[in-house]
Amino acid sequence: MADASTAPATEPDSTSTLEVPSGLVAGIEEFKEAHDGASAVIEYVGRKGARIVLVGEDGSWGDQFAPATDVAREACNLAGVSILSSWEREISDRMRGGSKLLRAMRRSVFAR
């Protein structure tokens, strides 16, 4: 169920001038198909770009990196994955991974 914090995936904008790596879009699509759909949260990581955290409908999660947040958003749109504006209880509760997930999250340091 979509709410105000969910940006629905849109059709690709033919006037877009962003260069989105095809491998990035393919990776997001592959994750979405393998996990019966997906939602994404995009996190800015400073000069490194943006981290796209994908959470599948089955609770699996993974991530992809993009050179910038606008590229990350466009890649998700092209792949047909909805983008959430922040970490919400619904998506956090869906994630599974136990101690492996916690260790991975502890290693992540994000510049805001």
PDB file of N, CA and C in Angstrom:
ATOM      1  N   MET A   1       0.827  -1.174   0.000  1.00  0.00           N
ATOM      2  CA  MET A   1       0.000   0.000   0.000  1.00  0.00           C
ATOM      3  C   MET A   1       0.865   1.228   0.000  1.00  0.00           C
ATOM      4  N   ALA A   2       0.727   2.087  -0.976  1.00  0.00           N
ATOM      5  CA  ALA A   2       1.544   3.282  -1.101  1.00  0.00           C
ATOM      6  C   ALA A   2       1.023   4.376  -0.183  1.00  0.00           C
ATOM      7  N   ASP A   3       1.949   5.148   0.361  1.00  0.00           N
ATOM      8  CA  ASP A   3       1.557   6.309   1.142  1.00  0.00           C
ATOM      9  C   ASP A   3       2.328   7.513   0.643  1.00  0.00           C
ATOM     10  N   ALA A   4       2.218   8.625   1.340  1.00  0.00           N
ATOM     11  CA  ALA A   4       2.821   9.865   0.873  1.00  0.00           C
ATOM     12  C   ALA A   4       4.338   9.793   0.800  1.00  0.00           C
ATOM     13  N   SER A   5       4.973   8.880   1.549  1.00  0.00           N
ATOM     14  CA  SER A   5       6.424   8.805   1.546  1.00  0.00           C
ATOM     15  C   SER A   5       6.973   7.901   0.452  1.00  0.00           C
ATOM     16  N   THR A   6       6.131   7.296  -0.311  1.00  0.00           N
ATOM     17  CA  THR A   6       6.561   6.403  -1.376  1.00  0.00           C
ATOM     18  C   THR A   6       6.453   7.125  -2.707  1.00  0.00           C
ATOM     19  N   ALA A   7       7.575   7.178  -3.405  1.00  0.00           N
ATOM     20  CA  ALA A   7       7.563   7.776  -4.738  1.00  0.00           C
ATOM     21  C   ALA A   7       7.343   6.657  -5.735  1.00  0.00           C
ATOM     22  N   PRO A   8       6.210   6.639  -6.418  1.00  0.00           N
ATOM     23  CA  PRO A   8       5.953   5.547  -7.355  1.00  0.00           C
ATOM     24  C   PRO A   8       6.945   5.575  -8.516  1.00  0.00           C
ATOM     25  N   ALA A   9       7.281   4.402  -8.970  1.00  0.00           N
ATOM     26  CA  ALA A   9       8.152   4.316 -10.137  1.00  0.00           C
ATOM     27  C   ALA A   9       7.403   4.890 -11.332  1.00  0.00           C
ATOM     28  N   THR A  10       8.105   5.629 -12.131  1.00  0.00           N
ATOM     29  CA  THR A  10       7.484   6.262 -13.285  1.00  0.00           C
ATOM     30  C   THR A  10       8.116   5.734 -14.559  1.00  0.00           C
ATOM     31  N   GLU A  11       7.475   6.014 -15.654  1.00  0.00           N
ATOM     32  CA  GLU A  11       8.043   5.652 -16.944  1.00  0.00           C
ATOM     33  C   GLU A  11       9.319   6.455 -17.169  1.00  0.00           C
ATOM     34  N   PRO A  12      10.307   5.902 -17.829  1.00  0.00           N
ATOM     35  CA  PRO A  12      11.541   6.630 -18.092  1.00  0.00           C
ATOM     36  C   PRO A  12      11.256   7.920 -18.847  1.00  0.00           C
ATOM     37  N   ASP A  13      11.943   8.962 -18.440  1.00  0.00           N
ATOM     38  CA  ASP A  13      11.800  10.264 -19.072  1.00  0.00           C
ATOM     39  C   ASP A  13      12.759  10.317 -20.256  1.00  0.00           C
ATOM     40  N   SER A  14      12.215  10.428 -21.444  1.00  0.00           N
ATOM     41  CA  SER A  14      13.051  10.409 -22.640  1.00  0.00           C
ATOM     42  C   SER A  14      13.916  11.658 -22.756  1.00  0.00           C
ATOM     43  N   THR A  15      13.631  12.691 -21.962  1.00  0.00           N
ATOM     44  CA  THR A  15      14.430  13.913 -22.018  1.00  0.00           C
ATOM     45  C   THR A  15      15.529  13.922 -20.971  1.00  0.00           C
ATOM     46  N   SER A  16      15.640  12.863 -20.178  1.00  0.00           N
ATOM     47  CA  SER A  16      16.648  12.795 -19.130  1.00  0.00           C
ATOM     48  C   SER A  16      18.047  12.795 -19.743  1.00  0.00           C
ATOM     49  N   THR A  17      18.946  13.577 -19.136  1.00  0.00           N
ATOM     50  CA  THR A  17      20.322  13.639 -19.619  1.00  0.00           C
ATOM     51  C   THR A  17      21.275  12.884 -18.709  1.00  0.00           C
ATOM     52  N   LEU A  18      20.734  12.192 -17.702  1.00  0.00           N
ATOM     53  CA  LEU A  18      21.576  11.422 -16.793  1.00  0.00           C
ATOM     54  C   LEU A  18      22.119  10.186 -17.477  1.00  0.00           C
ATOM     55  N   GLU A  19      23.368   9.895 -17.195  1.00  0.00           N
ATOM     56  CA  GLU A  19      23.956   8.647 -17.691  1.00  0.00           C
ATOM     57  C   GLU A  19      23.854   7.626 -16.567  1.00  0.00           C
ATOM     58  N   VAL A  20      22.954   6.696 -16.733  1.00  0.00           N
ATOM     59  CA  VAL A  20      22.744   5.658 -15.731  1.00  0.00           C
ATOM     60  C   VAL A  20      23.412   4.384 -16.230  1.00  0.00           C
ATOM     61  N   PRO A  21      24.363   3.852 -15.466  1.00  0.00           N
ATOM     62  CA  PRO A  21      25.022   2.617 -15.892  1.00  0.00           C
ATOM     63  C   PRO A  21      24.005   1.484 -16.077  1.00  0.00           C
ATOM     64  N   SER A  22      24.050   0.833 -17.221  1.00  0.00           N
ATOM     65  CA  SER A  22      23.088  -0.241 -17.494  1.00  0.00           C
ATOM     66  C   SER A  22      23.245  -1.389 -16.506  1.00  0.00           C
ATOM     67  N   GLY A  23      24.446  -1.625 -16.025  1.00  0.00           N
ATOM     68  CA  GLY A  23      24.673  -2.674 -15.046  1.00  0.00           C
ATOM     69  C   GLY A  23      23.969  -2.385 -13.730  1.00  0.00           C
ATOM     70  N   LEU A  24      23.840  -1.108 -13.387  1.00  0.00           N
ATOM     71  CA  LEU A  24      23.148  -0.710 -12.168  1.00  0.00           C
ATOM     72  C   LEU A  24      21.663  -1.028 -12.283  1.00  0.00           C
ATOM     73  N   VAL A  25      21.067  -0.646 -13.385  1.00  0.00           N
ATOM     74  CA  VAL A  25      19.644  -0.926 -13.621  1.00  0.00           C
ATOM     75  C   VAL A  25      19.416  -2.435 -13.668  1.00  0.00           C
ATOM     76  N   ALA A  26      20.276  -3.160 -14.358  1.00  0.00           N
ATOM     77  CA  ALA A  26      20.141  -4.623 -14.456  1.00  0.00           C
ATOM     78  C   ALA A  26      20.241  -5.278 -13.086  1.00  0.00           C
ATOM     79  N   GLY A  27      21.144  -4.798 -12.238  1.00  0.00           N
ATOM     80  CA  GLY A  27      21.294  -5.355 -10.899  1.00  0.00           C
ATOM     81  C   GLY A  27      20.059  -5.137 -10.041  1.00  0.00           C
ATOM     82  N   ILE A  28      19.465  -3.952 -10.157  1.00  0.00           N
ATOM     83  CA  ILE A  28      18.245  -3.650  -9.400  1.00  0.00           C
ATOM     84  C   ILE A  28      17.093  -4.510  -9.908  1.00  0.00           C
ATOM     85  N   GLU A  29      16.966  -4.616 -11.226  1.00  0.00           N
ATOM     86  CA  GLU A  29      15.901  -5.453 -11.803  1.00  0.00           C
ATOM     87  C   GLU A  29      16.058  -6.909 -11.399  1.00  0.00           C
ATOM     88  N   GLU A  30      17.286  -7.394 -11.414  1.00  0.00           N
ATOM     89  CA  GLU A  30      17.545  -8.795 -11.043  1.00  0.00           C
ATOM     90  C   GLU A  30      17.137  -9.046  -9.593  1.00  0.00           C
ATOM     91  N   PHE A  31      17.481  -8.122  -8.705  1.00  0.00           N
ATOM     92  CA  PHE A  31      17.095  -8.264  -7.298  1.00  0.00           C
ATOM     93  C   PHE A  31      15.577  -8.262  -7.163  1.00  0.00           C
ATOM     94  N   LYS A  32      14.923  -7.328  -7.843  1.00  0.00           N
ATOM     95  CA  LYS A  32      13.463  -7.214  -7.777  1.00  0.00           C
ATOM     96  C   LYS A  32      12.793  -8.504  -8.234  1.00  0.00           C
ATOM     97  N   GLU A  33      13.254  -9.078  -9.324  1.00  0.00           N
ATOM     98  CA  GLU A  33      12.663 -10.297  -9.855  1.00  0.00           C
ATOM     99  C   GLU A  33      12.928 -11.508  -8.957  1.00  0.00           C
ATOM    100  N   ALA A  34      14.094 -11.550  -8.338  1.00  0.00           N
ATOM    101  CA  ALA A  34      14.448 -12.683  -7.488  1.00  0.00           C
ATOM    102  C   ALA A  34      13.713 -12.686  -6.150  1.00  0.00           C
ATOM    103  N   HIS A  35      13.180 -11.519  -5.752  1.00  0.00           N
ATOM    104  CA  HIS A  35      12.580 -11.404  -4.426  1.00  0.00           C
ATOM    105  C   HIS A  35      11.136 -10.911  -4.471  1.00  0.00           C
ATOM    106  N   ASP A  36      10.440 -11.220  -5.578  1.00  0.00           N
ATOM    107  CA  ASP A  36       9.013 -10.907  -5.719  1.00  0.00           C
ATOM    108  C   ASP A  36       8.692  -9.431  -5.539  1.00  0.00           C
ATOM    109  N   GLY A  37       9.569  -8.561  -6.015  1.00  0.00           N
ATOM    110  CA  GLY A  37       9.375  -7.124  -5.899  1.00  0.00           C
ATOM    111  C   GLY A  37      10.358  -6.546  -4.896  1.00  0.00           C
ATOM    112  N   ALA A  38      10.452  -5.227  -4.876  1.00  0.00           N
ATOM    113  CA  ALA A  38      11.399  -4.572  -3.975  1.00  0.00           C
ATOM    114  C   ALA A  38      11.029  -3.117  -3.782  1.00  0.00           C
ATOM    115  N   SER A  39      11.523  -2.570  -2.686  1.00  0.00           N
ATOM    116  CA  SER A  39      11.466  -1.146  -2.400  1.00  0.00           C
ATOM    117  C   SER A  39      12.897  -0.696  -2.154  1.00  0.00           C
ATOM    118  N   ALA A  40      13.150   0.595  -2.291  1.00  0.00           N
ATOM    119  CA  ALA A  40      14.509   1.102  -2.127  1.00  0.00           C
ATOM    120  C   ALA A  40      14.538   2.317  -1.215  1.00  0.00           C
ATOM    121  N   VAL A  41      15.638   2.433  -0.488  1.00  0.00           N
ATOM    122  CA  VAL A  41      15.953   3.645   0.263  1.00  0.00           C
ATOM    123  C   VAL A  41      17.307   4.085  -0.274  1.00  0.00           C
ATOM    124  N   ILE A  42      17.406   5.348  -0.667  1.00  0.00           N
ATOM    125  CA  ILE A  42      18.651   5.879  -1.214  1.00  0.00           C
ATOM    126  C   ILE A  42      19.326   6.721  -0.147  1.00  0.00           C
ATOM    127  N   GLU A  43      20.600   6.414   0.102  1.00  0.00           N
ATOM    128  CA  GLU A  43      21.366   7.118   1.117  1.00  0.00           C
ATOM    129  C   GLU A  43      22.565   7.794   0.475  1.00  0.00           C
ATOM    130  N   TYR A  44      22.729   9.060   0.758  1.00  0.00           N
ATOM    131  CA  TYR A  44      23.862   9.836   0.270  1.00  0.00           C
ATOM    132  C   TYR A  44      25.102   9.424   1.047  1.00  0.00           C
ATOM    133  N   VAL A  45      26.194   9.110   0.364  1.00  0.00           N
ATOM    134  CA  VAL A  45      27.428   8.702   1.036  1.00  0.00           C
ATOM    135  C   VAL A  45      28.598   9.606   0.660  1.00  0.00           C
ATOM    136  N   GLY A  46      28.316  10.882   0.531  1.00  0.00           N
ATOM    137  CA  GLY A  46      29.366  11.865   0.274  1.00  0.00           C
ATOM    138  C   GLY A  46      29.930  11.761  -1.132  1.00  0.00           C
ATOM    139  N   ARG A  47      31.215  11.966  -1.246  1.00  0.00           N
ATOM    140  CA  ARG A  47      31.869  11.959  -2.565  1.00  0.00           C
ATOM    141  C   ARG A  47      31.760  10.611  -3.274  1.00  0.00           C
ATOM    142  N   LYS A  48      31.537   9.558  -2.495  1.00  0.00           N
ATOM    143  CA  LYS A  48      31.416   8.226  -3.092  1.00  0.00           C
ATOM    144  C   LYS A  48      30.146   8.080  -3.910  1.00  0.00           C
ATOM    145  N   GLY A  49      29.129   8.882  -3.614  1.00  0.00           N
ATOM    146  CA  GLY A  49      27.890   8.796  -4.364  1.00  0.00           C
ATOM    147  C   GLY A  49      26.706   8.456  -3.498  1.00  0.00           C
ATOM    148  N   ALA A  50      25.976   7.408  -3.873  1.00  0.00           N
ATOM    149  CA  ALA A  50      24.761   7.034  -3.163  1.00  0.00           C
ATOM    150  C   ALA A  50      24.655   5.522  -3.052  1.00  0.00           C
ATOM    151  N   ARG A  51      24.143   5.084  -1.932  1.00  0.00           N
ATOM    152  CA  ARG A  51      23.892   3.669  -1.696  1.00  0.00           C
ATOM    153  C   ARG A  51      22.398   3.427  -1.877  1.00  0.00           C
ATOM    154  N   ILE A  52      22.061   2.461  -2.692  1.00  0.00           N
ATOM    155  CA  ILE A  52      20.670   2.065  -2.894  1.00  0.00           C
ATOM    156  C   ILE A  52      20.473   0.788  -2.096  1.00  0.00           C
ATOM    157  N   VAL A  53      19.713   0.875  -1.004  1.00  0.00           N
ATOM    158  CA  VAL A  53      19.424  -0.308  -0.197  1.00  0.00           C
ATOM    159  C   VAL A  53      18.096  -0.864  -0.691  1.00  0.00           C
ATOM    160  N   LEU A  54      18.132  -2.075  -1.195  1.00  0.00           N
ATOM    161  CA  LEU A  54      16.951  -2.746  -1.736  1.00  0.00           C
ATOM    162  C   LEU A  54      16.423  -3.748  -0.726  1.00  0.00           C
ATOM    163  N   VAL A  55      15.125  -3.718  -0.475  1.00  0.00           N
ATOM    164  CA  VAL A  55      14.495  -4.677   0.424  1.00  0.00           C
ATOM    165  C   VAL A  55      13.415  -5.395  -0.366  1.00  0.00           C
ATOM    166  N   GLY A  56      13.591  -6.710  -0.506  1.00  0.00           N
ATOM    167  CA  GLY A  56      12.639  -7.513  -1.258  1.00  0.00           C
ATOM    168  C   GLY A  56      11.383  -7.792  -0.465  1.00  0.00           C
ATOM    169  N   GLU A  57      10.341  -8.165  -1.170  1.00  0.00           N
ATOM    170  CA  GLU A  57       9.072  -8.500  -0.522  1.00  0.00           C
ATOM    171  C   GLU A  57       9.219  -9.719   0.387  1.00  0.00           C
ATOM    172  N   ASP A  58      10.234 -10.538   0.145  1.00  0.00           N
ATOM    173  CA  ASP A  58      10.458 -11.720   0.969  1.00  0.00           C
ATOM    174  C   ASP A  58      11.362 -11.449   2.169  1.00  0.00           C
ATOM    175  N   GLY A  59      11.793 -10.194   2.358  1.00  0.00           N
ATOM    176  CA  GLY A  59      12.618  -9.832   3.497  1.00  0.00           C
ATOM    177  C   GLY A  59      14.102  -9.791   3.216  1.00  0.00           C
ATOM    178  N   SER A  60      14.522 -10.297   2.073  1.00  0.00           N
ATOM    179  CA  SER A  60      15.937 -10.239   1.705  1.00  0.00           C
ATOM    180  C   SER A  60      16.316  -8.798   1.403  1.00  0.00           C
ATOM    181  N   TRP A  61      17.577  -8.494   1.580  1.00  0.00           N
ATOM    182  CA  TRP A  61      18.029  -7.148   1.267  1.00  0.00           C
ATOM    183  C   TRP A  61      19.378  -7.215   0.581  1.00  0.00           C
ATOM    184  N   GLY A  62      19.677  -6.150  -0.122  1.00  0.00           N
ATOM    185  CA  GLY A  62      20.944  -6.030  -0.815  1.00  0.00           C
ATOM    186  C   GLY A  62      21.175  -4.564  -1.131  1.00  0.00           C
ATOM    187  N   ASP A  63      22.305  -4.270  -1.696  1.00  0.00           N
ATOM    188  CA  ASP A  63      22.543  -2.882  -2.039  1.00  0.00           C
ATOM    189  C   ASP A  63      23.326  -2.748  -3.327  1.00  0.00           C
ATOM    190  N   GLN A  64      23.222  -1.574  -3.891  1.00  0.00           N
ATOM    191  CA  GLN A  64      23.932  -1.189  -5.103  1.00  0.00           C
ATOM    192  C   GLN A  64      24.486   0.210  -4.849  1.00  0.00           C
ATOM    193  N   PHE A  65      25.529   0.578  -5.558  1.00  0.00           N
ATOM    194  CA  PHE A  65      26.075   1.923  -5.417  1.00  0.00           C
ATOM    195  C   PHE A  65      25.970   2.665  -6.739  1.00  0.00           C
ATOM    196  N   ALA A  66      25.651   3.943  -6.644  1.00  0.00           N
ATOM    197  CA  ALA A  66      25.527   4.810  -7.813  1.00  0.00           C
ATOM    198  C   ALA A  66      26.458   6.008  -7.604  1.00  0.00           C
ATOM    199  N   PRO A  67      26.885   6.650  -8.679  1.00  0.00           N
ATOM    200  CA  PRO A  67      27.799   7.780  -8.540  1.00  0.00           C
ATOM    201  C   PRO A  67      27.169   9.035  -7.924  1.00  0.00           C
ATOM    202  N   ALA A  68      25.841   9.111  -7.883  1.00  0.00           N
ATOM    203  CA  ALA A  68      25.149  10.273  -7.318  1.00  0.00           C
ATOM    204  C   ALA A  68      23.713   9.897  -6.977  1.00  0.00           C
ATOM    205  N   THR A  69      23.075  10.677  -6.118  1.00  0.00           N
ATOM    206  CA  THR A  69      21.706  10.369  -5.711  1.00  0.00           C
ATOM    207  C   THR A  69      20.724  10.487  -6.869  1.00  0.00           C
ATOM    208  N   ASP A  70      20.925  11.458  -7.767  1.00  0.00           N
ATOM    209  CA  ASP A  70      20.000  11.580  -8.897  1.00  0.00           C
ATOM    210  C   ASP A  70      20.123  10.391  -9.850  1.00  0.00           C
ATOM    211  N   VAL A  71      21.318   9.859  -9.993  1.00  0.00           N
ATOM    212  CA  VAL A  71      21.528   8.665 -10.816  1.00  0.00           C
ATOM    213  C   VAL A  71      20.861   7.461 -10.141  1.00  0.00           C
ATOM    214  N   ALA A  72      20.970   7.381  -8.812  1.00  0.00           N
ATOM    215  CA  ALA A  72      20.340   6.291  -8.071  1.00  0.00           C
ATOM    216  C   ALA A  72      18.824   6.329  -8.243  1.00  0.00           C
ATOM    217  N   ARG A  73      18.235   7.510  -8.142  1.00  0.00           N
ATOM    218  CA  ARG A  73      16.785   7.654  -8.312  1.00  0.00           C
ATOM    219  C   ARG A  73      16.353   7.243  -9.723  1.00  0.00           C
ATOM    220  N   GLU A  74      17.082   7.684 -10.716  1.00  0.00           N
ATOM    221  CA  GLU A  74      16.738   7.351 -12.101  1.00  0.00           C
ATOM    222  C   GLU A  74      16.876   5.853 -12.344  1.00  0.00           C
ATOM    223  N   ALA A  75      17.917   5.234 -11.778  1.00  0.00           N
ATOM    224  CA  ALA A  75      18.108   3.787 -11.945  1.00  0.00           C
ATOM    225  C   ALA A  75      16.929   3.024 -11.336  1.00  0.00           C
ATOM    226  N   CYS A  76      16.478   3.443 -10.163  1.00  0.00           N
ATOM    227  CA  CYS A  76      15.322   2.789  -9.532  1.00  0.00           C
ATOM    228  C   CYS A  76      14.069   2.988 -10.374  1.00  0.00           C
ATOM    229  N   ASN A  77      13.883   4.183 -10.908  1.00  0.00           N
ATOM    230  CA  ASN A  77      12.729   4.443 -11.773  1.00  0.00           C
ATOM    231  C   ASN A  77      12.762   3.561 -13.010  1.00  0.00           C
ATOM    232  N   LEU A  78      13.928   3.453 -13.640  1.00  0.00           N
ATOM    233  CA  LEU A  78      14.062   2.619 -14.838  1.00  0.00           C
ATOM    234  C   LEU A  78      13.817   1.143 -14.535  1.00  0.00           C
ATOM    235  N   ALA A  79      14.191   0.726 -13.322  1.00  0.00           N
ATOM    236  CA  ALA A  79      14.011  -0.679 -12.928  1.00  0.00           C
ATOM    237  C   ALA A  79      12.609  -0.959 -12.391  1.00  0.00           C
ATOM    238  N   GLY A  80      11.818   0.086 -12.186  1.00  0.00           N
ATOM    239  CA  GLY A  80      10.460  -0.103 -11.683  1.00  0.00           C
ATOM    240  C   GLY A  80      10.386  -0.408 -10.196  1.00  0.00           C
ATOM    241  N   VAL A  81      11.313   0.152  -9.432  1.00  0.00           N
ATOM    242  CA  VAL A  81      11.352  -0.056  -7.981  1.00  0.00           C
ATOM    243  C   VAL A  81      10.917   1.231  -7.291  1.00  0.00           C
ATOM    244  N   SER A  82       9.977   1.115  -6.341  1.00  0.00           N
ATOM    245  CA  SER A  82       9.522   2.306  -5.616  1.00  0.00           C
ATOM    246  C   SER A  82      10.598   2.761  -4.638  1.00  0.00           C
ATOM    247  N   ILE A  83      10.685   4.066  -4.485  1.00  0.00           N
ATOM    248  CA  ILE A  83      11.690   4.680  -3.621  1.00  0.00           C
ATOM    249  C   ILE A  83      10.991   5.252  -2.397  1.00  0.00           C
ATOM    250  N   LEU A  84      11.442   4.846  -1.219  1.00  0.00           N
ATOM    251  CA  LEU A  84      10.910   5.393   0.023  1.00  0.00           C
ATOM    252  C   LEU A  84      11.764   6.579   0.434  1.00  0.00           C
ATOM    253  N   SER A  85      11.154   7.579   1.028  1.00  0.00           N
ATOM    254  CA  SER A  85      11.884   8.797   1.372  1.00  0.00           C
ATOM    255  C   SER A  85      12.767   8.627   2.604  1.00  0.00           C
ATOM    256  N   SER A  86      12.505   7.613   3.415  1.00  0.00           N
ATOM    257  CA  SER A  86      13.315   7.376   4.602  1.00  0.00           C
ATOM    258  C   SER A  86      13.076   5.953   5.103  1.00  0.00           C
ATOM    259  N   TRP A  87      13.853   5.572   6.114  1.00  0.00           N
ATOM    260  CA  TRP A  87      13.662   4.264   6.728  1.00  0.00           C
ATOM    261  C   TRP A  87      12.392   4.328   7.554  1.00  0.00           C
ATOM    262  N   GLU A  88      11.452   3.513   7.201  1.00  0.00           N
ATOM    263  CA  GLU A  88      10.185   3.471   7.914  1.00  0.00           C
ATOM    264  C   GLU A  88      10.030   2.114   8.571  1.00  0.00           C
ATOM    265  N   ARG A  89       9.174   2.058   9.548  1.00  0.00           N
ATOM    266  CA  ARG A  89       8.978   0.817  10.294  1.00  0.00           C
ATOM    267  C   ARG A  89       8.577  -0.330   9.377  1.00  0.00           C
ATOM    268  N   GLU A  90       7.716  -0.053   8.401  1.00  0.00           N
ATOM    269  CA  GLU A  90       7.240  -1.102   7.503  1.00  0.00           C
ATOM    270  C   GLU A  90       8.394  -1.796   6.788  1.00  0.00           C
ATOM    271  N   ILE A  91       9.323  -1.022   6.250  1.00  0.00           N
ATOM    272  CA  ILE A  91      10.432  -1.633   5.504  1.00  0.00           C
ATOM    273  C   ILE A  91      11.452  -2.244   6.455  1.00  0.00           C
ATOM    274  N   SER A  92      11.688  -1.612   7.594  1.00  0.00           N
ATOM    275  CA  SER A  92      12.633  -2.165   8.569  1.00  0.00           C
ATOM    276  C   SER A  92      12.135  -3.487   9.122  1.00  0.00           C
ATOM    277  N   ASP A  93      10.832  -3.575   9.393  1.00  0.00           N
ATOM    278  CA  ASP A  93      10.261  -4.818   9.916  1.00  0.00           C
ATOM    279  C   ASP A  93      10.315  -5.946   8.890  1.00  0.00           C
ATOM    280  N   ARG A  94      10.269  -5.585   7.618  1.00  0.00           N
ATOM    281  CA  ARG A  94      10.283  -6.599   6.559  1.00  0.00           C
ATOM    282  C   ARG A  94      11.667  -7.223   6.409  1.00  0.00           C
ATOM    283  N   MET A  95      12.726  -6.462   6.742  1.00  0.00           N
ATOM    284  CA  MET A  95      14.090  -6.945   6.557  1.00  0.00           C
ATOM    285  C   MET A  95      14.385  -8.098   7.499  1.00  0.00           C
ATOM    286  N   ARG A  96      15.094  -9.085   6.972  1.00  0.00           N
ATOM    287  CA  ARG A  96      15.561 -10.168   7.824  1.00  0.00           C
ATOM    288  C   ARG A  96      17.050 -10.322   7.569  1.00  0.00           C
ATOM    289  N   GLY A  97      17.740 -10.855   8.515  1.00  0.00           N
ATOM    290  CA  GLY A  97      19.167 -11.031   8.336  1.00  0.00           C
ATOM    291  C   GLY A  97      19.907 -11.245   9.635  1.00  0.00           C
ATOM    292  N   GLY A  98      19.250 -10.996  10.756  1.00  0.00           N
ATOM    293  CA  GLY A  98      19.842 -11.260  12.060  1.00  0.00           C
ATOM    294  C   GLY A  98      21.175 -10.585  12.270  1.00  0.00           C
ATOM    295  N   SER A  99      22.114 -11.316  12.829  1.00  0.00           N
ATOM    296  CA  SER A  99      23.409 -10.746  13.199  1.00  0.00           C
ATOM    297  C   SER A  99      24.209 -10.320  11.967  1.00  0.00           C
ATOM    298  N   LYS A 100      24.020 -10.996  10.851  1.00  0.00           N
ATOM    299  CA  LYS A 100      24.714 -10.613   9.618  1.00  0.00           C
ATOM    300  C   LYS A 100      24.300  -9.201   9.212  1.00  0.00           C
ATOM    301  N   LEU A 101      23.023  -8.911   9.284  1.00  0.00           N
ATOM    302  CA  LEU A 101      22.516  -7.588   8.946  1.00  0.00           C
ATOM    303  C   LEU A 101      23.081  -6.546   9.906  1.00  0.00           C
ATOM    304  N   LEU A 102      23.071  -6.841  11.194  1.00  0.00           N
ATOM    305  CA  LEU A 102      23.569  -5.880  12.177  1.00  0.00           C
ATOM    306  C   LEU A 102      25.049  -5.592  11.981  1.00  0.00           C
ATOM    307  N   ARG A 103      25.847  -6.625  11.689  1.00  0.00           N
ATOM    308  CA  ARG A 103      27.277  -6.407  11.441  1.00  0.00           C
ATOM    309  C   ARG A 103      27.488  -5.525  10.220  1.00  0.00           C
ATOM    310  N   ALA A 104      26.722  -5.768   9.166  1.00  0.00           N
ATOM    311  CA  ALA A 104      26.853  -4.969   7.950  1.00  0.00           C
ATOM    312  C   ALA A 104      26.461  -3.523   8.212  1.00  0.00           C
ATOM    313  N   MET A 105      25.402  -3.322   8.992  1.00  0.00           N
ATOM    314  CA  MET A 105      24.960  -1.958   9.288  1.00  0.00           C
ATOM    315  C   MET A 105      25.978  -1.233  10.165  1.00  0.00           C
ATOM    316  N   ARG A 106      26.636  -1.935  11.068  1.00  0.00           N
ATOM    317  CA  ARG A 106      27.643  -1.300  11.931  1.00  0.00           C
ATOM    318  C   ARG A 106      28.841  -0.836  11.114  1.00  0.00           C
ATOM    319  N   ARG A 107      29.181  -1.573  10.064  1.00  0.00           N
ATOM    320  CA  ARG A 107      30.340  -1.219   9.237  1.00  0.00           C
ATOM    321  C   ARG A 107      30.049   0.002   8.367  1.00  0.00           C
ATOM    322  N   SER A 108      28.787   0.292   8.153  1.00  0.00           N
ATOM    323  CA  SER A 108      28.408   1.381   7.261  1.00  0.00           C
ATOM    324  C   SER A 108      28.516   2.723   7.969  1.00  0.00           C
ATOM    325  N   VAL A 109      29.303   3.591   7.386  1.00  0.00           N
ATOM    326  CA  VAL A 109      29.428   4.950   7.909  1.00  0.00           C
ATOM    327  C   VAL A 109      29.048   5.883   6.781  1.00  0.00           C
ATOM    328  N   PHE A 110      28.010   6.678   7.011  1.00  0.00           N
ATOM    329  CA  PHE A 110      27.516   7.540   5.962  1.00  0.00           C
ATOM    330  C   PHE A 110      27.765   8.992   6.292  1.00  0.00           C
ATOM    331  N   ALA A 111      28.205   9.745   5.318  1.00  0.00           N
ATOM    332  CA  ALA A 111      28.354  11.190   5.458  1.00  0.00           C
ATOM    333  C   ALA A 111      27.035  11.821   5.061  1.00  0.00           C
ATOM    334  N   ARG A 112      26.530  12.678   5.840  1.00  0.00           N
ATOM    335  CA  ARG A 112      25.262  13.352   5.528  1.00  0.00           C
ATOM    336  C   ARG A 112      25.528  14.769   5.132  1.00  0.00           C
TER     337      ARG A 112
END
